[in-house]
Amino acid sequence: MRAVLALVLACLVALVGGPARAHTGSYDMKYVDGSNLILLTFNTHQPTSGLDIVHDIRLYDLVGAPIPYDEVRVEVHTRKNTDKLAVGGDSLIEEDTLPMLATNESKLTYAYPISGSYTLSTEFLAGGRPISRGEFAIEITPGAAESSSGYGPLPLVAAFAGGAAVALVVTALVRRRRSREVGDVEDSPDPDDAVVPEEQEHAFAAGRGNWP
């Protein structure tokens, strides 16, 4: 039975495991807000789920000069096929307030839980007042864990559930087998409890019988 459990665990590890792939290249997105340009840059050419992605957020005027700000509020929302992540109907899954760095940018590091569609919103503030805002529609491709399954996140959940069910069945069988073995031991006759036939009992009483 232990061998069966070990085999189930090995199958699950092989299913969800996979080498982590390092990000390479970069990817830019732009949003025009009046006379302002918001630039969002990922530290990867192809954003994937499950790995930390650094988001560089910058604010420029249309000439290309940086616009100073104090901080930027960032929110990540589910959209379309990622709505299953929403809790209680709230699509917000990540929020942060980031300062403007000396390099005229703000950085957000975030790992998208599953592949699919998301919305990232930004609101820049200076002196406590909003000066610019923008939204970006982001598409995340399957990461290592999802790619190894070949079908996305839902089969991974099903695989874990199936593995847990198999483990429960095996455990139940082991317990049932042990209970039967205990029952067989309890049902075995005890020589000391043997029933003596009536005629032999009379013989013993008369001193004529021999004990076995």
PDB file of C-alpha atoms in Angstrom, residues 3-192:
ATOM      1  CA  ALA A   3       4.188   1.690  -2.752  1.00  0.00           C
ATOM      2  CA  VAL A   4       0.822   2.730  -4.223  1.00  0.00           C
ATOM      3  CA  LEU A   5       0.815   5.986  -2.248  1.00  0.00           C
ATOM      4  CA  ALA A   6       4.382   6.714  -3.308  1.00  0.00           C
ATOM      5  CA  LEU A   7       3.421   6.120  -6.939  1.00  0.00           C
ATOM      6  CA  VAL A   8       0.468   8.531  -6.677  1.00  0.00           C
ATOM      7  CA  LEU A   9       2.702  11.204  -5.150  1.00  0.00           C
ATOM      8  CA  ALA A  10       5.351  10.718  -7.827  1.00  0.00           C
ATOM      9  CA  CYS A  11       2.740  11.108 -10.572  1.00  0.00           C
ATOM     10  CA  LEU A  12       1.474  14.371  -9.076  1.00  0.00           C
ATOM     11  CA  VAL A  13       4.984  15.766  -8.745  1.00  0.00           C
ATOM     12  CA  ALA A  14       5.739  14.869 -12.347  1.00  0.00           C
ATOM     13  CA  LEU A  15       2.492  16.495 -13.462  1.00  0.00           C
ATOM     14  CA  VAL A  16       2.787  19.851 -11.755  1.00  0.00           C
ATOM     15  CA  GLY A  17       6.540  20.113 -11.685  1.00  0.00           C
ATOM     16  CA  GLY A  18       8.693  21.652 -14.321  1.00  0.00           C
ATOM     17  CA  PRO A  19      11.803  23.720 -14.630  1.00  0.00           C
ATOM     18  CA  ALA A  20      11.392  27.421 -13.879  1.00  0.00           C
ATOM     19  CA  ARG A  21      12.234  29.451 -16.941  1.00  0.00           C
ATOM     20  CA  ALA A  22      14.024  32.749 -16.558  1.00  0.00           C
ATOM     21  CA  HIS A  23      12.523  35.818 -18.187  1.00  0.00           C
ATOM     22  CA  THR A  24      14.317  37.203 -21.208  1.00  0.00           C
ATOM     23  CA  GLY A  25      13.926  40.433 -23.137  1.00  0.00           C
ATOM     24  CA  SER A  26      11.336  43.095 -22.341  1.00  0.00           C
ATOM     25  CA  TYR A  27       7.850  44.085 -23.369  1.00  0.00           C
ATOM     26  CA  ASP A  28       6.383  47.618 -23.546  1.00  0.00           C
ATOM     27  CA  MET A  29       2.809  48.898 -23.404  1.00  0.00           C
ATOM     28  CA  LYS A  30       1.710  52.521 -23.842  1.00  0.00           C
ATOM     29  CA  TYR A  31      -1.349  54.479 -22.732  1.00  0.00           C
ATOM     30  CA  VAL A  32      -2.102  58.056 -23.800  1.00  0.00           C
ATOM     31  CA  ASP A  33      -3.877  60.181 -21.195  1.00  0.00           C
ATOM     32  CA  GLY A  34      -4.486  63.596 -22.720  1.00  0.00           C
ATOM     33  CA  SER A  35      -1.064  65.188 -23.096  1.00  0.00           C
ATOM     34  CA  ASN A  36       0.578  62.488 -20.979  1.00  0.00           C
ATOM     35  CA  LEU A  37       2.066  59.159 -21.980  1.00  0.00           C
ATOM     36  CA  ILE A  38       2.152  56.263 -19.508  1.00  0.00           C
ATOM     37  CA  LEU A  39       4.716  53.581 -20.294  1.00  0.00           C
ATOM     38  CA  LEU A  40       4.487  50.088 -18.782  1.00  0.00           C
ATOM     39  CA  THR A  41       7.479  47.802 -19.319  1.00  0.00           C
ATOM     40  CA  PHE A  42       7.792  44.142 -18.285  1.00  0.00           C
ATOM     41  CA  ASN A  43      11.172  42.505 -17.717  1.00  0.00           C
ATOM     42  CA  THR A  44      10.117  39.721 -20.070  1.00  0.00           C
ATOM     43  CA  HIS A  45       9.177  39.566 -23.716  1.00  0.00           C
ATOM     44  CA  GLN A  46       6.353  37.120 -22.977  1.00  0.00           C
ATOM     45  CA  PRO A  47       4.627  37.480 -19.570  1.00  0.00           C
ATOM     46  CA  THR A  48       3.824  34.058 -18.099  1.00  0.00           C
ATOM     47  CA  SER A  49       1.947  32.896 -15.022  1.00  0.00           C
ATOM     48  CA  GLY A  50       3.583  31.799 -11.796  1.00  0.00           C
ATOM     49  CA  LEU A  51       6.817  33.794 -12.065  1.00  0.00           C
ATOM     50  CA  ASP A  52       7.662  37.189 -10.588  1.00  0.00           C
ATOM     51  CA  ILE A  53       7.398  39.884 -13.251  1.00  0.00           C
ATOM     52  CA  VAL A  54       8.897  43.329 -12.693  1.00  0.00           C
ATOM     53  CA  HIS A  55       6.625  46.107 -13.993  1.00  0.00           C
ATOM     54  CA  ASP A  56       8.410  49.390 -14.719  1.00  0.00           C
ATOM     55  CA  ILE A  57       5.916  52.280 -14.717  1.00  0.00           C
ATOM     56  CA  ARG A  58       6.843  55.702 -16.123  1.00  0.00           C
ATOM     57  CA  LEU A  59       5.033  58.955 -16.863  1.00  0.00           C
ATOM     58  CA  TYR A  60       6.080  61.225 -19.764  1.00  0.00           C
ATOM     59  CA  ASP A  61       4.736  64.174 -21.658  1.00  0.00           C
ATOM     60  CA  LEU A  62       4.165  63.807 -25.390  1.00  0.00           C
ATOM     61  CA  VAL A  63       7.610  65.250 -26.101  1.00  0.00           C
ATOM     62  CA  GLY A  64       9.218  62.433 -24.100  1.00  0.00           C
ATOM     63  CA  ALA A  65      10.250  64.339 -20.963  1.00  0.00           C
ATOM     64  CA  PRO A  66       9.603  62.637 -17.604  1.00  0.00           C
ATOM     65  CA  ILE A  67       6.759  64.113 -15.555  1.00  0.00           C
ATOM     66  CA  PRO A  68       7.571  64.223 -11.829  1.00  0.00           C
ATOM     67  CA  TYR A  69       5.102  62.650  -9.403  1.00  0.00           C
ATOM     68  CA  ASP A  70       5.133  61.521  -5.786  1.00  0.00           C
ATOM     69  CA  GLU A  71       3.597  58.073  -6.089  1.00  0.00           C
ATOM     70  CA  VAL A  72       1.484  55.866  -8.303  1.00  0.00           C
ATOM     71  CA  ARG A  73      -1.378  53.643  -7.212  1.00  0.00           C
ATOM     72  CA  VAL A  74      -1.451  50.328  -9.048  1.00  0.00           C
ATOM     73  CA  GLU A  75      -4.284  47.809  -9.165  1.00  0.00           C
ATOM     74  CA  VAL A  76      -4.517  44.422 -10.887  1.00  0.00           C
ATOM     75  CA  HIS A  77      -8.012  43.177 -11.744  1.00  0.00           C
ATOM     76  CA  THR A  78      -9.306  39.930 -13.194  1.00  0.00           C
ATOM     77  CA  ARG A  79     -10.971  40.050 -16.591  1.00  0.00           C
ATOM     78  CA  LYS A  80     -12.890  37.550 -18.743  1.00  0.00           C
ATOM     79  CA  ASN A  81     -11.320  34.115 -18.291  1.00  0.00           C
ATOM     80  CA  THR A  82      -9.646  34.984 -14.967  1.00  0.00           C
ATOM     81  CA  ASP A  83     -12.867  36.032 -13.213  1.00  0.00           C
ATOM     82  CA  LYS A  84     -12.770  32.734 -11.291  1.00  0.00           C
ATOM     83  CA  LEU A  85     -10.078  34.347  -9.134  1.00  0.00           C
ATOM     84  CA  ALA A  86     -12.487  37.073  -8.006  1.00  0.00           C
ATOM     85  CA  VAL A  87     -13.636  36.715  -4.398  1.00  0.00           C
ATOM     86  CA  GLY A  88     -17.159  37.851  -3.574  1.00  0.00           C
ATOM     87  CA  GLY A  89     -17.518  39.498  -6.963  1.00  0.00           C
ATOM     88  CA  ASP A  90     -14.498  41.750  -6.367  1.00  0.00           C
ATOM     89  CA  SER A  91     -12.159  41.653  -9.355  1.00  0.00           C
ATOM     90  CA  LEU A  92      -9.261  43.279  -7.462  1.00  0.00           C
ATOM     91  CA  ILE A  93      -6.493  40.761  -6.734  1.00  0.00           C
ATOM     92  CA  GLU A  94      -3.483  43.053  -6.177  1.00  0.00           C
ATOM     93  CA  GLU A  95      -2.951  46.690  -5.203  1.00  0.00           C
ATOM     94  CA  ASP A  96       0.040  48.754  -4.164  1.00  0.00           C
ATOM     95  CA  THR A  97       1.215  52.344  -3.867  1.00  0.00           C
ATOM     96  CA  LEU A  98       4.684  52.866  -5.301  1.00  0.00           C
ATOM     97  CA  PRO A  99       7.007  55.865  -4.906  1.00  0.00           C
ATOM     98  CA  MET A 100       8.733  57.545  -7.821  1.00  0.00           C
ATOM     99  CA  LEU A 101      12.360  56.432  -7.845  1.00  0.00           C
ATOM    100  CA  ALA A 102      15.417  58.500  -8.699  1.00  0.00           C
ATOM    101  CA  THR A 103      15.341  56.813 -12.115  1.00  0.00           C
ATOM    102  CA  ASN A 104      11.985  58.524 -12.895  1.00  0.00           C
ATOM    103  CA  GLU A 105      10.023  55.284 -12.608  1.00  0.00           C
ATOM    104  CA  SER A 106       8.156  53.043 -10.185  1.00  0.00           C
ATOM    105  CA  LYS A 107       8.540  49.268  -9.938  1.00  0.00           C
ATOM    106  CA  LEU A 108       5.933  46.620  -9.144  1.00  0.00           C
ATOM    107  CA  THR A 109       6.921  42.964  -8.804  1.00  0.00           C
ATOM    108  CA  TYR A 110       3.972  40.615  -9.173  1.00  0.00           C
ATOM    109  CA  ALA A 111       3.353  36.998 -10.202  1.00  0.00           C
ATOM    110  CA  TYR A 112       0.092  36.393 -12.044  1.00  0.00           C
ATOM    111  CA  PRO A 113      -1.499  33.254 -10.544  1.00  0.00           C
ATOM    112  CA  ILE A 114      -2.866  31.773 -13.777  1.00  0.00           C
ATOM    113  CA  SER A 115      -2.787  32.519 -17.476  1.00  0.00           C
ATOM    114  CA  GLY A 116      -5.504  34.665 -19.006  1.00  0.00           C
ATOM    115  CA  SER A 117      -6.675  38.270 -19.212  1.00  0.00           C
ATOM    116  CA  TYR A 118      -6.060  40.966 -16.614  1.00  0.00           C
ATOM    117  CA  THR A 119      -6.447  44.736 -16.306  1.00  0.00           C
ATOM    118  CA  LEU A 120      -3.684  46.807 -14.705  1.00  0.00           C
ATOM    119  CA  SER A 121      -4.656  50.353 -13.740  1.00  0.00           C
ATOM    120  CA  THR A 122      -2.358  53.200 -12.714  1.00  0.00           C
ATOM    121  CA  GLU A 123      -3.080  56.526 -11.022  1.00  0.00           C
ATOM    122  CA  PHE A 124      -0.251  59.032 -10.571  1.00  0.00           C
ATOM    123  CA  LEU A 125      -0.388  61.526  -7.712  1.00  0.00           C
ATOM    124  CA  ALA A 126       1.550  64.702  -6.962  1.00  0.00           C
ATOM    125  CA  GLY A 127       0.943  66.701  -3.803  1.00  0.00           C
ATOM    126  CA  GLY A 128      -1.841  64.289  -2.911  1.00  0.00           C
ATOM    127  CA  ARG A 129      -3.772  65.036  -6.117  1.00  0.00           C
ATOM    128  CA  PRO A 130      -4.177  62.758  -9.165  1.00  0.00           C
ATOM    129  CA  ILE A 131      -2.412  64.073 -12.257  1.00  0.00           C
ATOM    130  CA  SER A 132      -2.760  61.164 -14.687  1.00  0.00           C
ATOM    131  CA  ARG A 133      -4.214  57.694 -14.935  1.00  0.00           C
ATOM    132  CA  GLY A 134      -4.277  54.798 -17.375  1.00  0.00           C
ATOM    133  CA  GLU A 135      -5.380  51.196 -17.888  1.00  0.00           C
ATOM    134  CA  PHE A 136      -3.654  48.306 -19.610  1.00  0.00           C
ATOM    135  CA  ALA A 137      -5.218  45.093 -20.908  1.00  0.00           C
ATOM    136  CA  ILE A 138      -2.690  42.361 -20.136  1.00  0.00           C
ATOM    137  CA  GLU A 139      -2.592  38.837 -21.534  1.00  0.00           C
ATOM    138  CA  ILE A 140      -0.632  36.254 -19.538  1.00  0.00           C
ATOM    139  CA  THR A 141       0.474  32.997 -21.165  1.00  0.00           C
ATOM    140  CA  PRO A 142       0.751  29.658 -19.297  1.00  0.00           C
ATOM    141  CA  GLY A 143       3.839  29.323 -17.117  1.00  0.00           C
ATOM    142  CA  ALA A 144       5.886  26.205 -16.394  1.00  0.00           C
ATOM    143  CA  ALA A 145       3.299  24.501 -14.156  1.00  0.00           C
ATOM    144  CA  GLU A 146       0.436  25.065 -16.594  1.00  0.00           C
ATOM    145  CA  SER A 147       2.514  24.133 -19.638  1.00  0.00           C
ATOM    146  CA  SER A 148       3.594  20.830 -18.094  1.00  0.00           C
ATOM    147  CA  SER A 149      -0.055  19.829 -17.704  1.00  0.00           C
ATOM    148  CA  GLY A 150      -0.806  20.812 -21.286  1.00  0.00           C
ATOM    149  CA  TYR A 151      -4.277  22.084 -20.499  1.00  0.00           C
ATOM    150  CA  GLY A 152      -4.048  25.025 -18.117  1.00  0.00           C
ATOM    151  CA  PRO A 153      -4.870  25.472 -14.421  1.00  0.00           C
ATOM    152  CA  LEU A 154      -8.171  23.585 -14.118  1.00  0.00           C
ATOM    153  CA  PRO A 155      -6.740  20.119 -14.906  1.00  0.00           C
ATOM    154  CA  LEU A 156      -4.051  20.776 -12.306  1.00  0.00           C
ATOM    155  CA  VAL A 157      -6.761  21.225  -9.697  1.00  0.00           C
ATOM    156  CA  ALA A 158      -8.501  18.096 -10.978  1.00  0.00           C
ATOM    157  CA  ALA A 159      -5.235  16.164 -10.806  1.00  0.00           C
ATOM    158  CA  PHE A 160      -4.701  17.091  -7.180  1.00  0.00           C
ATOM    159  CA  ALA A 161      -8.309  16.197  -6.363  1.00  0.00           C
ATOM    160  CA  GLY A 162      -7.939  12.859  -8.142  1.00  0.00           C
ATOM    161  CA  GLY A 163      -4.719  12.100  -6.313  1.00  0.00           C
ATOM    162  CA  ALA A 164      -6.328  12.917  -2.978  1.00  0.00           C
ATOM    163  CA  ALA A 165      -9.273  10.638  -3.814  1.00  0.00           C
ATOM    164  CA  VAL A 166      -6.935   7.762  -4.671  1.00  0.00           C
ATOM    165  CA  ALA A 167      -5.044   8.288  -1.418  1.00  0.00           C
ATOM    166  CA  LEU A 168      -8.302   8.177   0.555  1.00  0.00           C
ATOM    167  CA  VAL A 169      -9.393   4.960  -1.159  1.00  0.00           C
ATOM    168  CA  VAL A 170      -6.038   3.298  -0.485  1.00  0.00           C
ATOM    169  CA  THR A 171      -6.147   4.392   3.166  1.00  0.00           C
ATOM    170  CA  ALA A 172      -9.674   2.995   3.539  1.00  0.00           C
ATOM    171  CA  LEU A 173      -8.597  -0.342   2.053  1.00  0.00           C
ATOM    172  CA  VAL A 174      -5.628  -0.551   4.423  1.00  0.00           C
ATOM    173  CA  ARG A 175      -7.834   0.142   7.443  1.00  0.00           C
ATOM    174  CA  ARG A 176     -10.431  -2.392   6.282  1.00  0.00           C
ATOM    175  CA  ARG A 177      -7.777  -5.058   5.834  1.00  0.00           C
ATOM    176  CA  ARG A 178      -6.339  -4.397   9.284  1.00  0.00           C
ATOM    177  CA  SER A 179      -9.793  -4.537  10.893  1.00  0.00           C
ATOM    178  CA  ARG A 180     -10.411  -7.922   9.263  1.00  0.00           C
ATOM    179  CA  GLU A 181      -7.099  -9.260  10.566  1.00  0.00           C
ATOM    180  CA  VAL A 182      -7.959  -8.076  14.073  1.00  0.00           C
ATOM    181  CA  GLY A 183     -11.401  -9.681  13.770  1.00  0.00           C
ATOM    182  CA  ASP A 184      -9.888 -13.013  12.728  1.00  0.00           C
ATOM    183  CA  VAL A 185      -7.630 -12.994  15.783  1.00  0.00           C
ATOM    184  CA  GLU A 186     -10.538 -12.217  18.097  1.00  0.00           C
ATOM    185  CA  ASP A 187     -12.669 -15.019  16.587  1.00  0.00           C
ATOM    186  CA  SER A 188      -9.977 -17.709  17.074  1.00  0.00           C
ATOM    187  CA  PRO A 189     -11.018 -20.309  19.722  1.00  0.00           C
ATOM    188  CA  ASP A 190      -9.207 -20.283  23.053  1.00  0.00           C
ATOM    189  CA  PRO A 191      -8.252 -23.780  24.298  1.00  0.00           C
ATOM    190  CA  ASP A 192      -9.048 -22.717  27.853  1.00  0.00           C
TER     191      ASP A 192
END
